[in-house]
Tab-separated table of C-alpha atoms in Angstrom:
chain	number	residue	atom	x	y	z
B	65	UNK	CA	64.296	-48.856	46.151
B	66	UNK	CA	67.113	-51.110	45.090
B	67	UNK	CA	67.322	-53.985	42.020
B	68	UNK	CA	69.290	-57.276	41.061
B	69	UNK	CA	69.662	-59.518	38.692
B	70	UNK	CA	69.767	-62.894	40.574
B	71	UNK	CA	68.496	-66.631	39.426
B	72	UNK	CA	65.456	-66.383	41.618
B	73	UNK	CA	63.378	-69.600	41.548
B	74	UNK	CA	59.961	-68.201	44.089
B	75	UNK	CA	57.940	-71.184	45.001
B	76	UNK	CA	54.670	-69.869	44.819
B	77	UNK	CA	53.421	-72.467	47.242
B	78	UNK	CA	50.400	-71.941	48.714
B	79	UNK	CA	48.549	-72.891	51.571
B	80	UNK	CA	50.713	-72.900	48.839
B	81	UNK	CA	50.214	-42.762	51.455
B	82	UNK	CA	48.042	-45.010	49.046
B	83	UNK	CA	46.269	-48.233	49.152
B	84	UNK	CA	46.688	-50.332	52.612
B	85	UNK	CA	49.538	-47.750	53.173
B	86	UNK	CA	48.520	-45.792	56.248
B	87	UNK	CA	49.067	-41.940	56.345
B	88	UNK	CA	49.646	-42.031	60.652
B	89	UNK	CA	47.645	-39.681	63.263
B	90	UNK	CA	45.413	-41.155	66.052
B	91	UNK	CA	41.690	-41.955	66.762
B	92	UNK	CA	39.911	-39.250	68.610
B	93	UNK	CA	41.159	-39.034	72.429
B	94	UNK	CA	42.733	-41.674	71.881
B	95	UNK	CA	44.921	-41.703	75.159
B	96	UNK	CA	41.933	-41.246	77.178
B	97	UNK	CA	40.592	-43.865	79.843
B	98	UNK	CA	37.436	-42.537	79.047
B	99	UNK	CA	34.828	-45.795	77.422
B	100	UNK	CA	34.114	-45.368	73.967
B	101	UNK	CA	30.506	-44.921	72.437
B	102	UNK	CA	30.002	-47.115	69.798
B	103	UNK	CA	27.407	-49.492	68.614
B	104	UNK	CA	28.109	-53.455	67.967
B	105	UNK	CA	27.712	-55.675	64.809
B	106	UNK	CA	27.355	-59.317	66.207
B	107	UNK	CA	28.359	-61.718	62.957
B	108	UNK	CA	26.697	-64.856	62.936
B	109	UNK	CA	28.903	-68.024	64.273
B	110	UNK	CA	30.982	-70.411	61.713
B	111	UNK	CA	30.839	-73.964	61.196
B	112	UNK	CA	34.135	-74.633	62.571
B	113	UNK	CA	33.793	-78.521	62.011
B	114	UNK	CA	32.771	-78.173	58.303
B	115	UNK	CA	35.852	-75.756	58.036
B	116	UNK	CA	38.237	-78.091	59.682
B	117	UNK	CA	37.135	-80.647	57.554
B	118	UNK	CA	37.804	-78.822	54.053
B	119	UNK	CA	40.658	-77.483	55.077
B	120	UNK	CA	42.495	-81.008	56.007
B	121	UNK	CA	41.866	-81.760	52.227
B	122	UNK	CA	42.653	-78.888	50.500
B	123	UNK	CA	45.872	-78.388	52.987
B	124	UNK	CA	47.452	-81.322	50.941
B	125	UNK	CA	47.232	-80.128	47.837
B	126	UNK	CA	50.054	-77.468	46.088
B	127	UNK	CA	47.300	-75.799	43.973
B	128	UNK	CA	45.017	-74.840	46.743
B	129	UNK	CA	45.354	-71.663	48.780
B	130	UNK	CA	45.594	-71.943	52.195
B	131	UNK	CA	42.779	-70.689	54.168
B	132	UNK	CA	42.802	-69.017	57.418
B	133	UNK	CA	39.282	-67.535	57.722
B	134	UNK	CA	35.746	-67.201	56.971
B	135	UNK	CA	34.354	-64.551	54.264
B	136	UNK	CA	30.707	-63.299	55.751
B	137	UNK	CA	29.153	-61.243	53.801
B	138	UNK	CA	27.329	-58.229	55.622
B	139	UNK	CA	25.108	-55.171	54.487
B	140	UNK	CA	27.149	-52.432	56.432
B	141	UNK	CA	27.583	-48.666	55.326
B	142	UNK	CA	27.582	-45.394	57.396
B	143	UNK	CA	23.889	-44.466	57.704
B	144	UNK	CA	22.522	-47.845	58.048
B	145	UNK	CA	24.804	-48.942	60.985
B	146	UNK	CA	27.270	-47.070	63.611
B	147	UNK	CA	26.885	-44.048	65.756
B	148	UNK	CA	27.573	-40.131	64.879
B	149	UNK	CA	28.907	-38.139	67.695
B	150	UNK	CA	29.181	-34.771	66.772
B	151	UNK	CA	32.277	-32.676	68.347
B	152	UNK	CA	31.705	-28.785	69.502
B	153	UNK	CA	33.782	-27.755	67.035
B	154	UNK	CA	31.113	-29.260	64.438
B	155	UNK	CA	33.560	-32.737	63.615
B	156	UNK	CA	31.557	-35.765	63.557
B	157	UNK	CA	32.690	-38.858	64.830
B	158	UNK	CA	31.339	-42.017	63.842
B	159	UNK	CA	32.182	-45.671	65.642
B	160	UNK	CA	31.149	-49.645	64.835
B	161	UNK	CA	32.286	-52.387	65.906
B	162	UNK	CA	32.309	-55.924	64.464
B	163	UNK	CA	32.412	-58.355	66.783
B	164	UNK	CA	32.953	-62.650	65.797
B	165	UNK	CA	33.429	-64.690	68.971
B	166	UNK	CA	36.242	-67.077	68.878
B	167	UNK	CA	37.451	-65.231	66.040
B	168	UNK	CA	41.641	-65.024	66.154
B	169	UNK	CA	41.337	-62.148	63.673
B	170	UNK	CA	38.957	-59.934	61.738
B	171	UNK	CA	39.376	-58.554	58.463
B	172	UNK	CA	36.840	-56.593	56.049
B	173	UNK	CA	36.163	-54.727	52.465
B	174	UNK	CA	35.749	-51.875	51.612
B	175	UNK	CA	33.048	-52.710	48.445
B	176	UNK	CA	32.418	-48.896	48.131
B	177	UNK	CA	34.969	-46.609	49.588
B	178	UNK	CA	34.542	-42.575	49.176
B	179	UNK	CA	36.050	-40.764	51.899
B	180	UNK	CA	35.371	-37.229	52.331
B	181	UNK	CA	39.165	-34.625	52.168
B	182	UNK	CA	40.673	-34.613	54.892
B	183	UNK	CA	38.385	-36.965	56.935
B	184	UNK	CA	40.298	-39.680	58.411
B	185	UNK	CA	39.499	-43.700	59.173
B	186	UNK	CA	40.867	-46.196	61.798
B	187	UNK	CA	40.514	-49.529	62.486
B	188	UNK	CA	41.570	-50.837	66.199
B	189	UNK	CA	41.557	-53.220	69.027
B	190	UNK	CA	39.060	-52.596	72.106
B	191	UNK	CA	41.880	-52.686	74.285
B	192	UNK	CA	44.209	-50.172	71.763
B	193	UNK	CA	47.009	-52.523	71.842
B	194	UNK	CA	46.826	-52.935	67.693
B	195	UNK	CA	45.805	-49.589	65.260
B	196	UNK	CA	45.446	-49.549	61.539
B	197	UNK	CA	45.390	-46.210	59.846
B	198	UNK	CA	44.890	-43.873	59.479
B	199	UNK	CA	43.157	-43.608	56.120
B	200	UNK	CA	42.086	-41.121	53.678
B	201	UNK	CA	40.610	-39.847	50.578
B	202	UNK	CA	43.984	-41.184	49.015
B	203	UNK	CA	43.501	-44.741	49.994
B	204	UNK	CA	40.851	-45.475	47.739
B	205	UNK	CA	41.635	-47.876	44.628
B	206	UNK	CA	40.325	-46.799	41.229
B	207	UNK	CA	36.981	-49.182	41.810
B	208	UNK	CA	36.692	-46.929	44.625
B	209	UNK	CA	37.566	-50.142	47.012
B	210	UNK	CA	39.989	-50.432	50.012
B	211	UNK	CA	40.767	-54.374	51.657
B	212	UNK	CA	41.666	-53.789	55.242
B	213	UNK	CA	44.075	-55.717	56.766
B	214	UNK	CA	43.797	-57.827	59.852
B	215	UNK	CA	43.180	-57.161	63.247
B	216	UNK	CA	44.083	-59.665	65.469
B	217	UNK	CA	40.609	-60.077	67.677
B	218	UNK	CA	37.550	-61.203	67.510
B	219	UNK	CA	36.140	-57.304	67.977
B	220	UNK	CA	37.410	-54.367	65.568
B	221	UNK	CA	36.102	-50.941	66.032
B	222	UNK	CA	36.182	-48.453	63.156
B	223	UNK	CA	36.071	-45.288	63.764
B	224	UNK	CA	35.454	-42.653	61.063
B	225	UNK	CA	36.361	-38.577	61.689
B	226	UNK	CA	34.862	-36.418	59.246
B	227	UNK	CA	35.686	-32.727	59.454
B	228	UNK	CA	32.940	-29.950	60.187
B	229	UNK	CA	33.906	-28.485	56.614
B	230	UNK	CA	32.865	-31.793	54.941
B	231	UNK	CA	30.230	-33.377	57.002
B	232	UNK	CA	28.171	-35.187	54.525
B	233	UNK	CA	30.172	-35.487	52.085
B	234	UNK	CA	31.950	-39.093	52.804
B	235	UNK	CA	30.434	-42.461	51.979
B	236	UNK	CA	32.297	-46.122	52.803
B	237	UNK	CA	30.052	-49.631	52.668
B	238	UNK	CA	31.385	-53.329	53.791
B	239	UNK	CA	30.148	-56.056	51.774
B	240	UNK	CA	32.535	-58.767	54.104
B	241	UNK	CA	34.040	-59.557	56.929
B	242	UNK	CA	36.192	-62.334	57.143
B	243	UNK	CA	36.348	-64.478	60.230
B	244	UNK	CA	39.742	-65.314	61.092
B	245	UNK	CA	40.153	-68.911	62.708
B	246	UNK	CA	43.755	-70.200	61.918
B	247	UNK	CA	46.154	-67.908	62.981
B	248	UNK	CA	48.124	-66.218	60.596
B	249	UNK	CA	50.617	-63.399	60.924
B	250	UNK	CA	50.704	-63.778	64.941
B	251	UNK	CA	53.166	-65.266	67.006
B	252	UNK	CA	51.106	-68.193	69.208
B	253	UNK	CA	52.961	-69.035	72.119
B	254	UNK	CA	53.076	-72.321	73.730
B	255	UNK	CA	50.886	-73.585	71.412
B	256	UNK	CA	51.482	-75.854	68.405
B	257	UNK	CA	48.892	-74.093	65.989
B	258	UNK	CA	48.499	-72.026	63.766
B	259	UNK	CA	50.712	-71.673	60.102
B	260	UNK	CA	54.343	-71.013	61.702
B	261	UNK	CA	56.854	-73.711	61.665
B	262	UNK	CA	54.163	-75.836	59.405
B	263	UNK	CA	56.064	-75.487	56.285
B	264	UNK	CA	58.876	-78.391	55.362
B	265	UNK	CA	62.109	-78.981	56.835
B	266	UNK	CA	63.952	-77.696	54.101
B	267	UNK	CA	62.273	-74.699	54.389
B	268	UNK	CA	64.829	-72.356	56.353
B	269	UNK	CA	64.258	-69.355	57.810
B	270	UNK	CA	65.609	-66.757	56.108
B	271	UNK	CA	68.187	-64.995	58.288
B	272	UNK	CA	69.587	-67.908	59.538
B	273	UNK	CA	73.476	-67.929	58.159
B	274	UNK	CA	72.174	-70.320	55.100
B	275	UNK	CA	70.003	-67.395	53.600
B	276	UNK	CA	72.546	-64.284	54.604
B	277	UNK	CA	74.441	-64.185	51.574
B	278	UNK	CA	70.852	-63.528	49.957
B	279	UNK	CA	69.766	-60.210	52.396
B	280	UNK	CA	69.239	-58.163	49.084
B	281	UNK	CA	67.185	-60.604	47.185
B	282	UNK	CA	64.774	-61.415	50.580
B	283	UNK	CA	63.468	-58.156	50.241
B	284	UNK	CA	61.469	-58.616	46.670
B	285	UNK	CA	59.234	-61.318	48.454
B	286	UNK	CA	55.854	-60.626	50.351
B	287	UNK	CA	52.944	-62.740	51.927
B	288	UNK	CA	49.405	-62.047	50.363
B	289	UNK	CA	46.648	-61.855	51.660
B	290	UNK	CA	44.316	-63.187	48.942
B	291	UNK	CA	40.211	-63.027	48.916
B	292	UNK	CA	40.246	-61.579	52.359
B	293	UNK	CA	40.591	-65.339	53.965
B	294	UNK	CA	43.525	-67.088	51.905
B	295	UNK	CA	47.133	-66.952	51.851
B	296	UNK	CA	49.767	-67.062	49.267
B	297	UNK	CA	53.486	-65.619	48.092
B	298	UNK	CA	55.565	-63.839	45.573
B	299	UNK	CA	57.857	-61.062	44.769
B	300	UNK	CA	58.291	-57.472	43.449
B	301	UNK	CA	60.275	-57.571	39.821
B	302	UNK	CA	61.766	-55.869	37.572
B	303	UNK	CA	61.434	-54.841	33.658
B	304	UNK	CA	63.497	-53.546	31.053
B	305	UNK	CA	63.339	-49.908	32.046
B	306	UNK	CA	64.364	-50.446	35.427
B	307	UNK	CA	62.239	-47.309	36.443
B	308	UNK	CA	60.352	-48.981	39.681
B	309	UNK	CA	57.240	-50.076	38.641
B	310	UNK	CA	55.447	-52.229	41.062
B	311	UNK	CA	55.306	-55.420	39.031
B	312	UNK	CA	54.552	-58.531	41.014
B	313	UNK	CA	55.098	-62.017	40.165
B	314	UNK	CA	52.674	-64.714	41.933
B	315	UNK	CA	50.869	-67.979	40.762
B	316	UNK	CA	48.224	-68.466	38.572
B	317	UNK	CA	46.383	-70.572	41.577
B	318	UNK	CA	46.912	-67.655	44.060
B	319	UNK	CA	44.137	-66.007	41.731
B	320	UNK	CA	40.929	-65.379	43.951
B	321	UNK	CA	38.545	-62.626	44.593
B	322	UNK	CA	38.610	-59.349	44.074
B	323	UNK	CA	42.256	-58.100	43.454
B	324	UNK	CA	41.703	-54.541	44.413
B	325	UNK	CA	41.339	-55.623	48.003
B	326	UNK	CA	44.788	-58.001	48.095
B	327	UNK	CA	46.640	-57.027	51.570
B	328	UNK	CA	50.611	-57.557	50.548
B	329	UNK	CA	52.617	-56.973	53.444
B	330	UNK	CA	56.654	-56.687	52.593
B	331	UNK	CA	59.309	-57.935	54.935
B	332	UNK	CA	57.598	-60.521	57.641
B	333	UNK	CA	60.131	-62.313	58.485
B	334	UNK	CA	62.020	-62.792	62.083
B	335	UNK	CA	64.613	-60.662	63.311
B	336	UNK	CA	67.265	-63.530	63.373
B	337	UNK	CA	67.206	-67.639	62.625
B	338	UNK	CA	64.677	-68.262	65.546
B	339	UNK	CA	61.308	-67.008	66.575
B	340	UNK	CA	57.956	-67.526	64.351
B	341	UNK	CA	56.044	-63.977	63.894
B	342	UNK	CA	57.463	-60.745	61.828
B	343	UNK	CA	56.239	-57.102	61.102
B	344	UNK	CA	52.963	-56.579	59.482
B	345	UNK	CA	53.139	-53.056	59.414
B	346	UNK	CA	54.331	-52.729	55.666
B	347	UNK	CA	51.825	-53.338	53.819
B	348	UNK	CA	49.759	-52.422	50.331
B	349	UNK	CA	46.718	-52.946	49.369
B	350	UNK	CA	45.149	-53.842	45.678
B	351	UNK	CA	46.807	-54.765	42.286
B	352	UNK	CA	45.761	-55.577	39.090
B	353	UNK	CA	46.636	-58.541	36.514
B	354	UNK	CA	48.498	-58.151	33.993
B	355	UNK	CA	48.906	-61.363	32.432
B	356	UNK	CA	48.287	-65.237	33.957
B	357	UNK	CA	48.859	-68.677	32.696
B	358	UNK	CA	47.255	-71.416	34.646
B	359	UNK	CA	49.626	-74.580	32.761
B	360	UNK	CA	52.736	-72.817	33.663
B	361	UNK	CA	51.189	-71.476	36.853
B	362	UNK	CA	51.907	-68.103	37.251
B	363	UNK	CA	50.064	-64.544	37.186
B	364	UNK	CA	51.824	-60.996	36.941
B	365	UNK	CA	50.232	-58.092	38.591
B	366	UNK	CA	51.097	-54.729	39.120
B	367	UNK	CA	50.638	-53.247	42.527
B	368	UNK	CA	48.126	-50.390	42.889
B	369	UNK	CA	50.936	-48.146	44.595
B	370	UNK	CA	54.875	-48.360	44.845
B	371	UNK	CA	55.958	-49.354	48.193
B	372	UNK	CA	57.342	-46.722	50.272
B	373	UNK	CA	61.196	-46.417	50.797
B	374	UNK	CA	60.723	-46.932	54.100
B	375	UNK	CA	60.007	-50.912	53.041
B	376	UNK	CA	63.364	-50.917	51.416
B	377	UNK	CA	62.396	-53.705	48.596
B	378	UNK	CA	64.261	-55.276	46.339
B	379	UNK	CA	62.880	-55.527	42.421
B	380	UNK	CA	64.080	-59.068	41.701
B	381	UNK	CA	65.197	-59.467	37.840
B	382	UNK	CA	65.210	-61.695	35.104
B	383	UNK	CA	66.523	-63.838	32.124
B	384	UNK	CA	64.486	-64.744	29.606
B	385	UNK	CA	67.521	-66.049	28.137
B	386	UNK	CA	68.321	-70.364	27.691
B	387	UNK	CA	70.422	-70.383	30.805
B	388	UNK	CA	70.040	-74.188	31.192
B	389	UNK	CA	73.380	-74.510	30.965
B	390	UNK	CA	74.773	-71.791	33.035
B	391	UNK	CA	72.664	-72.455	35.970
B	392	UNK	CA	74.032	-75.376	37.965
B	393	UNK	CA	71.214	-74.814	41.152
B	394	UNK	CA	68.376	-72.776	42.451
B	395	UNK	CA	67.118	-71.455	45.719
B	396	UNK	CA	63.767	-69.987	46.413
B	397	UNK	CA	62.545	-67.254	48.620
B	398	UNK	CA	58.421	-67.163	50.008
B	399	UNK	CA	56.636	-68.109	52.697
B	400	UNK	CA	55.512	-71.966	52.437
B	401	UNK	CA	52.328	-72.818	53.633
B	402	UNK	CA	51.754	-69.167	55.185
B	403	UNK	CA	54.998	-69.140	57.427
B	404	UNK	CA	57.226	-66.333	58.137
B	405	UNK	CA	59.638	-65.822	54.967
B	406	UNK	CA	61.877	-68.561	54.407
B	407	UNK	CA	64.441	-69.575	51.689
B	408	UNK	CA	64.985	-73.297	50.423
B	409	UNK	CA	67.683	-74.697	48.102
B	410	UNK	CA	68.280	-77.068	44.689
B	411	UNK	CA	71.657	-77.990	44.217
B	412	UNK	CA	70.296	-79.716	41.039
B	413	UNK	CA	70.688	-77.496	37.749
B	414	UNK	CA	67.007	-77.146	36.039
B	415	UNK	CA	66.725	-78.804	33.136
B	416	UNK	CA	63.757	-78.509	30.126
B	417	UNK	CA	60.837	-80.875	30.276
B	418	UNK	CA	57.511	-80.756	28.056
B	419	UNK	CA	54.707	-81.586	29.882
């Protein structure tokens, strides 16, 4: 965990282990060839036009989110849906899958999420080319919550493991599943959609030689996932004590659903100046608000975990000082309109205006 002090102006423009943090190991069998027993959730089909339509309103406007998917709500838990298959040595496996045709991504809540000790959840592709988890007992927010992040398919399977020592004991229910269809997060190739390379020309990506000299700073910024289905941006900082607490700095618009189930994930941005997709494995999930102010726009929230060192953030800092007139230009650091992280400049000096 490292800090600076730097004139940071973050452009919360929108579209614009503990919580999502995963605690590793592997589904059962997972290397085997063998098919998997599991029973199927069909969600019912979107009104793409109706979406399309919205969205080429609200897409326009700087105060809007920007929306990449559907929120369907669902009536899911573990004795109502799935399918127990119980091990020799007494384990019990349980599998569902949610399936959304034409879906480029599914994502889900956790409304009620008490996992049993040392029982384990996973979330993966049919084909096991993407895993989330795993998840435990630890993962669960003080609501007793969890927002999953987002598989990119249009079928998920989870797959709960529940020891022989504790069978019974666990609980989890899904109140929504969000049908993904923008892409977000995922490179497209050889196809002009999705958010990537949508956000303005001055918009540059980050670790092209314009935004090298701010490598340190880059690392306080992270994409949002906001309401399970919208997008926005801000930035880890820092207070007075300087002791790491996982204060984040967004906008008062990004504000939306349920805040315990925010996905943040930390450092997606591309390995050099080109290229359009970047790591989602670094992620958090759920935060709560501190403090918001919807005329100067902004919201501060504290993160329901500290990221790992492994992230290797950056706590941006601060002056609540008058620095009008020892600031002679600006430069921001998000990720406009739901691309990967970028960094823009103002060679203006900021100047006080009453509105």
């Amino acid at each position: 965990m490292k800090y600076a002090l730097i004139n940071l102006l973050l452009l919360f423009l929108s579209f614009s282990a503990i919580g999502q943090i995963s605690h590793g190991g592997e589904p059962y069998r997972w290397d085997s060839k063998d098919a998997l027993t599991y029973q199927t959730y069909e969600l019912p089909p979107i009104d793409l036009k109706k979406l399309e339509a919205e969205d080429a309103i609200n897409d326009k406007l700087k105060n809007e989110t920007y929306r990449f998917g559907e929120n369907i709500a669902v009536d899911i838990d573990i004795h109502n849906s799935g399918i127990w298959t119980e091990l020799e040595n007494g384990d019990g496996i349980w599998r569902l899958a949610l399936s959304s045709e034409g879906a480029t991504s599914l994502s889900f809540v956790f409304d009620s999420y008490m996992v049993a000790e040392g029982a384990q959840v996973f979330v993966y592709t049919e084909d096991k080319s993407q895993l989330i988890g795993s998840f435990t007992n630890e993962n669960a927010s003080k609501s007793n919550s969890l927002g999953v992040g987002l598989i990119f398919s249009d079928k998920a399977i989870i797959e709960y493991h529940e020891p022989s020592n504790v069978r019974g004991q666990g609980f989890f229910h899904i109140n929504n599943v969000t049908h993904g269809y923008r892409d977000i997060l995922v490179e497209v190739e050889n196809e002009a959609k999705g958010v990537f390379g949508n956000s303005g020309a001055r918009n540059i990506t980050v670790n092209c030689p314009e935004g090298i000299p701010f490598d340190f700073q880059k690392r306080s910024v992270a994409i949002i996932v906001v309401g399970n289905n919208a997008i926005c941006s801000g930035a880890l900082v820092n207070n007075t004590q300087q002791d790491g607490t996982p204060l984040f700095l967004t906008a008062n618009h990004c504000l939306g659903g349920n805040l315990s189930n925010w996905v943040f994930y930390f450092n997606h941005e591309t390995s050099g100046c080109s290229g359009n997709n970047g790591p989602t494995n670094q992620s958090i999930s759920g935060a709560v608000l501190l403090s918001s102010n919807a005329e100067s726009d902004f919201a501060l929230l504290e993160l329901n975990n500290n990221p790992p060192s492994s992230y290797n953030v950056c706590y941006s800092g601060w002056d609540a000082t008058d620095s009008e007139n020892t600031v002679s230009s600006t430069f921001g650091i998000h990720h406009p309109s739901g691309d990967v992280k970028k960094i823009c400049f103002d060679e203006d000096a900021p100047y006080h205006d009453n509105i």
